[in-house]
mmCIF file of C-alpha atoms and ligand atoms in Angstrom:
data_model
loop_
_atom_site.group_PDB
_atom_site.id
_atom_site.type_symbol
_atom_site.label_atom_id
_atom_site.label_comp_id
_atom_site.label_asym_id
_atom_site.label_seq_id
_atom_site.Cartn_x
_atom_site.Cartn_y
_atom_site.Cartn_z
ATOM 1 C CA MET A 1093 -0.032 -0.058 -0.359
ATOM 2 C CA HIS A 1094 0.975 3.359 -0.324
ATOM 3 C CA GLN A 1095 0.071 6.228 1.435
ATOM 4 C CA VAL A 1096 -0.135 10.229 0.479
ATOM 5 C CA GLY A 1097 -0.161 11.942 4.028
ATOM 6 C CA GLU A 1098 -2.729 9.918 5.985
ATOM 7 C CA VAL A 1099 -4.340 9.051 2.694
ATOM 8 C CA PRO A 1100 -4.001 5.264 1.620
ATOM 9 C CA VAL A 1101 -4.072 4.570 -1.705
ATOM 10 C CA LEU A 1102 -4.622 0.881 -2.947
ATOM 11 C CA ASP A 1103 -3.939 -0.387 -6.232
ATOM 12 C CA LEU A 1104 -6.224 -3.240 -7.216
ATOM 13 C CA GLY A 1105 -4.818 -4.230 -10.465
ATOM 14 C CA GLY A 1106 -5.621 -1.549 -12.819
ATOM 15 C CA VAL A 1107 -7.712 0.497 -10.683
ATOM 16 C CA LEU A 1108 -6.487 2.574 -7.876
ATOM 17 C CA LEU A 1109 -8.715 3.150 -4.677
ATOM 18 C CA VAL A 1110 -8.556 5.811 -2.311
ATOM 19 C CA SER A 1111 -10.403 5.984 0.656
ATOM 20 C CA ILE A 1112 -10.500 9.388 2.389
ATOM 21 C CA GLN A 1113 -10.585 8.825 6.112
ATOM 22 C CA VAL A 1114 -9.315 11.658 7.443
ATOM 23 C CA GLU A 1115 -9.910 15.102 8.082
ATOM 24 C CA LEU A 1116 -8.510 16.637 5.038
ATOM 25 C CA LEU A 1117 -5.873 19.450 5.314
ATOM 26 C CA ASP A 1118 -5.379 21.650 2.091
ATOM 27 C CA ASP A 1119 -1.814 20.329 1.556
ATOM 28 C CA THR A 1120 -2.866 16.863 1.723
ATOM 29 C CA VAL A 1121 -5.517 17.630 -0.500
ATOM 30 C CA LEU A 1122 -2.896 18.744 -3.239
ATOM 31 C CA ALA A 1123 -0.535 16.273 -2.537
ATOM 32 C CA LEU A 1124 -3.129 13.492 -3.464
ATOM 33 C CA GLN A 1125 -4.284 15.401 -6.679
ATOM 34 C CA GLN A 1126 -0.531 14.941 -7.841
ATOM 35 C CA ASP A 1127 0.592 11.803 -6.309
ATOM 36 C CA LEU A 1128 -3.001 10.434 -8.135
ATOM 37 C CA THR A 1129 -2.261 11.679 -10.911
ATOM 38 C CA GLU A 1130 1.092 10.476 -10.941
ATOM 39 C CA ARG A 1131 0.527 7.145 -10.365
ATOM 40 C CA VAL A 1132 -2.358 6.808 -12.934
ATOM 41 C CA ALA A 1133 0.727 7.717 -15.471
ATOM 42 C CA GLU A 1134 3.102 5.203 -13.975
ATOM 43 C CA THR A 1135 0.836 2.198 -13.407
ATOM 44 C CA GLY A 1136 -1.232 2.875 -16.478
ATOM 45 C CA ALA A 1137 -4.449 2.789 -14.240
ATOM 46 C CA ARG A 1138 -7.655 2.186 -15.987
ATOM 47 C CA GLY A 1139 -9.648 3.828 -13.341
ATOM 48 C CA VAL A 1140 -9.769 5.263 -9.957
ATOM 49 C CA ILE A 1141 -12.445 5.436 -7.073
ATOM 50 C CA ILE A 1142 -12.268 7.695 -4.514
ATOM 51 C CA ASP A 1143 -14.446 6.541 -1.761
ATOM 52 C CA ILE A 1144 -15.611 9.261 0.211
ATOM 53 C CA SER A 1145 -17.721 7.321 2.495
ATOM 54 C CA SER A 1146 -15.840 9.030 5.669
ATOM 55 C CA VAL A 1147 -16.313 12.662 4.566
ATOM 56 C CA ASP A 1148 -18.364 14.527 6.061
ATOM 57 C CA ILE A 1149 -18.206 17.576 4.525
ATOM 58 C CA VAL A 1150 -17.077 18.481 0.841
ATOM 59 C CA ASP A 1151 -16.489 22.661 0.637
ATOM 60 C CA SER A 1152 -15.748 24.383 -2.611
ATOM 61 C CA PHE A 1153 -11.767 23.514 -1.891
ATOM 62 C CA LEU A 1154 -11.950 19.676 -1.701
ATOM 63 C CA ALA A 1155 -14.641 19.951 -4.788
ATOM 64 C CA ARG A 1156 -12.395 21.454 -7.220
ATOM 65 C CA ALA A 1157 -9.508 19.164 -6.111
ATOM 66 C CA LEU A 1158 -11.834 16.202 -6.857
ATOM 67 C CA ARG A 1159 -12.650 17.797 -10.300
ATOM 68 C CA ASP A 1160 -8.866 18.130 -11.166
ATOM 69 C CA ILE A 1161 -8.194 14.441 -10.495
ATOM 70 C CA ALA A 1162 -10.839 13.762 -12.714
ATOM 71 C CA ALA A 1163 -10.010 16.073 -15.511
ATOM 72 C CA ALA A 1164 -6.517 14.798 -14.998
ATOM 73 C CA THR A 1165 -6.817 11.480 -14.679
ATOM 74 C CA GLU A 1166 -9.496 11.670 -17.770
ATOM 75 C CA VAL A 1167 -6.784 13.062 -19.975
ATOM 76 C CA LEU A 1168 -4.313 10.191 -18.973
ATOM 77 C CA ALA A 1169 -6.896 8.185 -20.249
ATOM 78 C CA ALA A 1170 -8.651 6.802 -17.187
ATOM 79 C CA ARG A 1171 -11.860 7.440 -15.280
ATOM 80 C CA THR A 1172 -12.444 8.543 -11.659
ATOM 81 C CA VAL A 1173 -15.673 7.412 -10.252
ATOM 82 C CA LEU A 1174 -16.705 9.412 -6.479
ATOM 83 C CA VAL A 1175 -18.329 6.781 -4.288
ATOM 84 C CA GLY A 1176 -19.873 7.089 -1.063
ATOM 85 C CA MET A 1177 -20.957 10.485 -0.758
ATOM 86 C CA ARG A 1178 -23.547 10.876 2.219
ATOM 87 C CA PRO A 1179 -26.771 12.216 1.361
ATOM 88 C CA ALA A 1180 -25.980 15.881 3.737
ATOM 89 C CA VAL A 1181 -23.149 16.252 1.915
ATOM 90 C CA ALA A 1182 -24.978 15.849 -1.582
ATOM 91 C CA ILE A 1183 -28.023 17.913 -0.282
ATOM 92 C CA THR A 1184 -25.411 20.749 0.654
ATOM 93 C CA LEU A 1185 -23.378 20.665 -2.148
ATOM 94 C CA VAL A 1186 -26.748 21.390 -4.411
ATOM 95 C CA GLU A 1187 -27.303 24.271 -2.235
ATOM 96 C CA LEU A 1188 -23.314 25.618 -2.614
ATOM 97 C CA GLY A 1189 -24.022 25.960 -6.110
ATOM 98 C CA LEU A 1190 -21.680 22.783 -7.003
ATOM 99 C CA THR A 1191 -22.930 19.796 -9.283
ATOM 100 C CA LEU A 1192 -19.703 18.159 -9.921
ATOM 101 C CA PRO A 1193 -20.878 18.401 -13.582
ATOM 102 C CA GLY A 1194 -18.986 15.307 -15.393
ATOM 103 C CA MET A 1195 -17.975 13.715 -12.501
ATOM 104 C CA THR A 1196 -19.342 9.753 -12.893
ATOM 105 C CA THR A 1197 -20.519 8.926 -9.409
ATOM 106 C CA ALA A 1198 -21.720 5.849 -7.522
ATOM 107 C CA LEU A 1199 -23.576 4.576 -4.356
ATOM 108 C CA SER A 1200 -20.632 1.883 -3.612
ATOM 109 C CA VAL A 1201 -16.871 1.317 -3.931
ATOM 110 C CA GLU A 1202 -18.681 -2.243 -5.491
ATOM 111 C CA ARG A 1203 -21.111 -0.322 -7.809
ATOM 112 C CA GLY A 1204 -18.213 1.931 -8.835
ATOM 113 C CA LEU A 1205 -16.165 -1.147 -10.163
ATOM 114 C CA GLU A 1206 -18.472 -2.054 -11.856
ATOM 115 C CA LEU A 1207 -19.367 1.207 -13.485
ATOM 116 C CA LEU A 1208 -15.765 1.435 -14.406
ATOM 117 C CA ASP A 1209 -16.025 -2.009 -16.037
ATOM 118 C CA THR A 1210 -18.894 -1.314 -17.833
ATOM 119 C CA ARG A 1211 -17.766 2.300 -18.978
ATOM 120 C CA LEU A 1212 -14.572 0.996 -19.911
ATOM 121 C CA ASP A 1213 -15.761 -1.996 -22.031
ATOM 122 C CA GLU A 1214 -17.888 0.853 -23.654
ATOM 123 C CA ASN A 1215 -15.447 3.491 -24.310
ATOM 124 C CA TYR A 1216 -12.838 0.813 -25.800
ATOM 125 C CA PRO A 1217 -12.933 1.206 -29.154
ATOM 126 C CA THR A 1218 -12.989 4.708 -29.012
ATOM 127 C CA ARG A 1219 -9.847 4.647 -26.506
ATOM 128 C CA GLN A 1220 -7.733 2.381 -29.254
ATOM 129 C CA GLY A 1221 -8.989 4.732 -32.072
ATOM 130 C CA MET B 1376 -34.897 37.561 26.127
ATOM 131 C CA THR B 1377 -31.281 36.196 24.670
ATOM 132 C CA THR B 1378 -29.317 34.771 26.494
ATOM 133 C CA THR B 1379 -25.491 33.661 25.758
ATOM 134 C CA ALA B 1380 -24.874 29.846 26.894
ATOM 135 C CA ALA B 1381 -21.276 29.728 24.970
ATOM 136 C CA SER B 1382 -18.740 31.075 23.322
ATOM 137 C CA ARG B 1383 -15.463 29.893 21.812
ATOM 138 C CA VAL B 1384 -12.811 31.933 19.578
ATOM 139 C CA VAL B 1385 -10.488 30.558 17.015
ATOM 140 C CA GLN B 1386 -7.261 32.132 15.569
ATOM 141 C CA VAL B 1387 -7.070 31.320 11.703
ATOM 142 C CA SER B 1388 -3.734 31.514 11.019
ATOM 143 C CA SER B 1389 -3.001 28.275 9.246
ATOM 144 C CA GLU B 1390 -4.725 25.871 7.267
ATOM 145 C CA MET B 1391 -5.233 23.749 10.245
ATOM 146 C CA ASP B 1392 -7.331 26.576 11.868
ATOM 147 C CA ILE B 1393 -9.703 25.614 9.187
ATOM 148 C CA VAL B 1394 -10.159 22.069 10.475
ATOM 149 C CA ARG B 1395 -10.340 23.868 14.149
ATOM 150 C CA VAL B 1396 -13.256 26.322 12.823
ATOM 151 C CA ARG B 1397 -14.829 23.366 11.477
ATOM 152 C CA GLN B 1398 -14.562 21.353 14.569
ATOM 153 C CA ALA B 1399 -16.231 24.699 16.370
ATOM 154 C CA ALA B 1400 -19.022 24.871 13.937
ATOM 155 C CA ARG B 1401 -20.026 21.433 14.605
ATOM 156 C CA GLU B 1402 -19.573 20.716 18.000
ATOM 157 C CA ALA B 1403 -22.093 24.123 18.133
ATOM 158 C CA ALA B 1404 -24.450 22.182 16.004
ATOM 159 C CA VAL B 1405 -24.703 19.402 17.690
ATOM 160 C CA GLU B 1406 -25.362 20.822 20.704
ATOM 161 C CA ALA B 1407 -27.709 23.312 19.501
ATOM 162 C CA GLY B 1408 -29.785 19.952 18.178
ATOM 163 C CA PHE B 1409 -29.462 20.174 14.631
ATOM 164 C CA SER B 1410 -30.264 17.600 12.236
ATOM 165 C CA LEU B 1411 -27.203 16.220 10.593
ATOM 166 C CA VAL B 1412 -28.110 18.451 7.350
ATOM 167 C CA GLU B 1413 -28.255 21.552 8.825
ATOM 168 C CA GLN B 1414 -24.717 20.634 11.098
ATOM 169 C CA THR B 1415 -23.353 19.828 7.390
ATOM 170 C CA LYS B 1416 -24.891 22.847 6.004
ATOM 171 C CA LEU B 1417 -22.920 25.073 8.737
ATOM 172 C CA VAL B 1418 -19.758 23.204 8.708
ATOM 173 C CA THR B 1419 -19.428 23.822 5.174
ATOM 174 C CA ALA B 1420 -20.858 27.485 5.404
ATOM 175 C CA ALA B 1421 -17.941 27.882 8.073
ATOM 176 C CA SER B 1422 -15.257 25.901 5.973
ATOM 177 C CA GLU B 1423 -15.794 28.645 3.111
ATOM 178 C CA LEU B 1424 -15.676 31.119 5.277
ATOM 179 C CA ALA B 1425 -12.926 30.208 7.449
ATOM 180 C CA ARG B 1426 -10.568 29.705 3.810
ATOM 181 C CA ASN B 1427 -11.793 33.302 3.118
ATOM 182 C CA THR B 1428 -10.666 34.505 6.336
ATOM 183 C CA LEU B 1429 -7.029 32.728 5.743
ATOM 184 C CA VAL B 1430 -6.825 33.256 2.508
ATOM 185 C CA HIS B 1431 -7.739 36.609 1.046
ATOM 186 C CA GLY B 1432 -8.089 37.904 4.688
ATOM 187 C CA GLY B 1433 -4.857 37.323 5.502
ATOM 188 C CA GLY B 1434 -5.643 34.933 8.504
ATOM 189 C CA GLY B 1435 -7.816 36.662 11.584
ATOM 190 C CA GLN B 1436 -10.359 35.411 14.062
ATOM 191 C CA VAL B 1437 -13.170 33.113 14.330
ATOM 192 C CA SER B 1438 -15.563 33.369 16.921
ATOM 193 C CA THR B 1439 -18.863 30.560 17.382
ATOM 194 C CA GLU B 1440 -21.663 32.046 20.126
ATOM 195 C CA LEU B 1441 -24.360 29.630 21.280
ATOM 196 C CA THR B 1442 -27.750 31.690 22.096
ATOM 197 C CA VAL B 1443 -31.127 30.908 23.293
ATOM 198 C CA GLN B 1444 -33.630 33.140 21.837
ATOM 199 C CA GLN B 1445 -37.372 32.742 23.127
ATOM 200 C CA GLY B 1446 -36.417 29.213 23.446
ATOM 201 C CA ARG B 1447 -34.756 28.465 20.083
ATOM 202 C CA THR B 1448 -30.947 27.956 20.066
ATOM 203 C CA VAL B 1449 -29.259 29.973 17.716
ATOM 204 C CA ILE B 1450 -25.629 29.606 16.603
ATOM 205 C CA ARG B 1451 -23.707 32.546 15.318
ATOM 206 C CA MET B 1452 -20.495 32.865 13.749
ATOM 207 C CA VAL B 1453 -18.267 35.849 13.320
ATOM 208 C CA PHE B 1454 -14.986 35.729 10.667
ATOM 209 C CA THR B 1455 -13.189 38.554 11.142
ATOM 210 C CA ASP B 1456 -10.047 39.935 9.304
ATOM 211 C CA SER B 1457 -7.852 42.962 8.867
ATOM 212 C CA GLY B 1458 -7.101 41.920 5.054
ATOM 213 C CA PRO B 1459 -7.470 44.087 2.438
ATOM 214 C CA GLY B 1460 -11.283 43.927 2.307
ATOM 215 C CA ILE B 1461 -13.854 43.982 -0.417
ATOM 216 C CA ALA B 1462 -14.627 46.607 -2.805
ATOM 217 C CA ASP B 1463 -17.587 45.250 -4.884
ATOM 218 C CA VAL B 1464 -19.471 43.057 -2.291
ATOM 219 C CA ASP B 1465 -22.309 42.522 -4.691
ATOM 220 C CA GLN B 1466 -19.628 40.908 -7.572
ATOM 221 C CA ALA B 1467 -18.166 38.885 -4.782
ATOM 222 C CA LEU B 1468 -20.898 36.804 -3.603
ATOM 223 C CA ALA B 1469 -22.053 36.337 -6.920
ATOM 224 C CA ASP B 1470 -21.410 32.524 -8.171
ATOM 225 C CA GLY B 1471 -18.035 32.549 -10.278
ATOM 226 C CA PHE B 1472 -16.665 35.530 -9.308
ATOM 227 C CA SER B 1473 -13.276 34.891 -7.672
ATOM 228 C CA THR B 1474 -10.003 37.337 -7.889
ATOM 229 C CA ARG B 1475 -7.777 33.739 -6.627
ATOM 230 C CA GLY B 1476 -8.840 30.914 -9.451
ATOM 231 C CA GLY B 1477 -11.148 29.267 -6.692
ATOM 232 C CA MET B 1478 -14.642 28.185 -8.172
ATOM 233 C CA GLY B 1479 -16.171 31.608 -6.791
ATOM 234 C CA LEU B 1480 -19.043 30.205 -4.743
ATOM 235 C CA GLY B 1481 -17.604 30.197 -1.310
ATOM 236 C CA LEU B 1482 -19.447 33.376 -0.624
ATOM 237 C CA GLY B 1483 -22.420 32.940 -2.305
ATOM 238 C CA GLY B 1484 -22.425 29.407 -1.477
ATOM 239 C CA ALA B 1485 -22.317 30.104 2.498
ATOM 240 C CA LYS B 1486 -24.627 32.780 2.139
ATOM 241 C CA ARG B 1487 -27.520 30.255 1.279
ATOM 242 C CA LEU B 1488 -26.134 27.299 3.199
ATOM 243 C CA VAL B 1489 -27.574 30.171 6.494
ATOM 244 C CA ASP B 1490 -30.204 31.403 7.744
ATOM 245 C CA HIS B 1491 -28.725 34.741 8.032
ATOM 246 C CA PHE B 1492 -25.558 35.941 6.227
ATOM 247 C CA ALA B 1493 -24.098 39.660 7.063
ATOM 248 C CA ILE B 1494 -20.799 41.305 5.762
ATOM 249 C CA GLU B 1495 -19.192 44.697 6.365
ATOM 250 C CA THR B 1496 -16.140 45.073 4.908
ATOM 251 C CA GLY B 1497 -15.093 47.983 2.366
ATOM 252 C CA PRO B 1498 -11.498 48.921 0.745
ATOM 253 C CA ASP B 1499 -8.594 48.595 3.450
ATOM 254 C CA ARG B 1500 -11.445 48.027 6.252
ATOM 255 C CA GLY B 1501 -10.790 43.968 6.877
ATOM 256 C CA THR B 1502 -13.899 41.773 6.711
ATOM 257 C CA VAL B 1503 -16.452 40.602 9.130
ATOM 258 C CA VAL B 1504 -19.426 38.091 8.118
ATOM 259 C CA THR B 1505 -21.826 37.216 10.766
ATOM 260 C CA ILE B 1506 -24.064 33.982 9.718
ATOM 261 C CA SER B 1507 -26.291 32.541 12.174
ATOM 262 C CA SER B 1508 -28.569 29.112 11.802
ATOM 263 C CA ALA B 1509 -30.956 28.080 14.117
ATOM 264 C CA ALA B 1510 -32.826 24.501 14.030
ATOM 265 C CA ARG B 1511 -35.485 23.943 11.901
ATOM 266 C CA ARG B 1512 -37.402 21.947 13.856
ATOM 267 C CA GLY B 1513 -36.661 23.501 17.203
ATOM 268 C CA ARG B 1514 -34.776 21.851 20.338
ATOM 269 C CA ARG B 1515 -34.960 18.331 20.470
ATOM 270 C CA ARG B 1516 -33.687 18.122 24.069
HETATM 271 N N1 LIG C 2497 -12.439 38.056 3.668
HETATM 272 C C1 LIG C 2497 -12.166 38.414 2.689
HETATM 273 N N2 LIG C 2497 -11.032 39.240 2.388
HETATM 274 C C2 LIG C 2497 -10.908 39.775 1.005
HETATM 275 N N3 LIG C 2497 -11.319 39.309 0.026
HETATM 276 C C3 LIG C 2497 -12.620 38.323 0.177
HETATM 277 C C4 LIG C 2497 -12.826 37.946 1.532
HETATM 278 N N4 LIG C 2497 -13.680 37.095 1.077
HETATM 279 C C5 LIG C 2497 -13.764 36.844 -0.054
HETATM 280 N N5 LIG C 2497 -12.989 37.752 -0.761
HETATM 281 C C6 LIG C 2497 -13.219 38.055 -2.076
HETATM 282 O O1 LIG C 2497 -14.062 36.988 -2.949
HETATM 283 C C7 LIG C 2497 -14.191 36.961 -3.767
HETATM 284 C C8 LIG C 2497 -14.931 35.680 -3.873
HETATM 285 O O2 LIG C 2497 -15.039 34.428 -2.702
HETATM 286 P P1 LIG C 2497 -15.378 33.247 -2.695
HETATM 287 O O3 LIG C 2497 -15.630 32.906 -1.396
HETATM 288 O O4 LIG C 2497 -17.348 33.053 -3.603
HETATM 289 O O5 LIG C 2497 -14.524 32.749 -3.704
HETATM 290 P P2 LIG C 2497 -13.263 32.248 -3.716
HETATM 291 O O6 LIG C 2497 -12.316 32.061 -2.202
HETATM 292 O O7 LIG C 2497 -12.590 33.123 -4.834
HETATM 293 O O8 LIG C 2497 -13.098 30.810 -4.519
HETATM 294 P P3 LIG C 2497 -13.942 29.461 -4.364
HETATM 295 O O9 LIG C 2497 -14.587 29.148 -4.554
HETATM 296 O O10 LIG C 2497 -12.512 28.298 -3.913
HETATM 297 O O11 LIG C 2497 -14.303 29.681 -2.374
HETATM 298 C C9 LIG C 2497 -12.433 36.127 -3.912
HETATM 299 O O12 LIG C 2497 -12.070 35.941 -4.610
HETATM 300 C C10 LIG C 2497 -12.063 37.409 -2.873
HETATM 301 O O13 LIG C 2497 -11.623 38.520 -4.309
HETATM 302 MG MG1 LIG C 2498 -13.622 30.992 -0.836
#
């Protein structure tokens, strides 16, 4: 396993799984963003799953970092799926004005993995071409 | 009648202090009997405003106060800095406006997340943002 600050990154063979368990400091968010993007490039990962089921608030700073991670991995031909957002967080984000457009979301890690495989299969021909 | 039940001040000079402000907001919200969604809204608003105090205001302080007004517990948080201030408040409140390459949602978003929002600022006058919220369904305890 690999750590960024206190955030563990697990390689599930082609898919990187990140579980955010701690109260994130801004520096940790930036380190995670940089590290994940680099690891996608190094490992050629097809996808990244970010599990935020332990995260009790998402403010604009964290939302922006998540969006940037997704955008960067997308450029590297990997897909980022955000999983496990708490209902209270979702309600708050909408009111804040943050709808995370373009981000793929799923209710659980399992669903995220399913989604990733499905999507990747669908996109396979375009990715090769 | 208004009685002040508890008050707490957090100095904001590093990002660790933003976490402390979030904790203060969370504790107050639990104390005031806020629902989970109400807690999340207040803590998120506090996080946005504390970050503004640090990043735009160059640091400052945040006070969190619980008051009981006509049997309702109200949380009031005041974010104070002596930074450059805001010349055009309407513009700063507009979604998407940022002088730092942010998403520009912090100020306007925080305003939508709380019951009351007030801002006192001006060029070279620093900035004081005051927010307050009460539990929707009254006190639970
Ligand atoms: N305490 C403050 N002191 C001085 N200027 C401020 C302060 N708070 C906000 N501003 C000004 O208002 C603008 C809008 O603030 P807002 O929080 O909405 O967006 P932001 O901080 O730029 O980005 P983000 O979406 O990441 O919060 C800021 O870019 C800044 O110019
Ligand atoms: Mg802001």
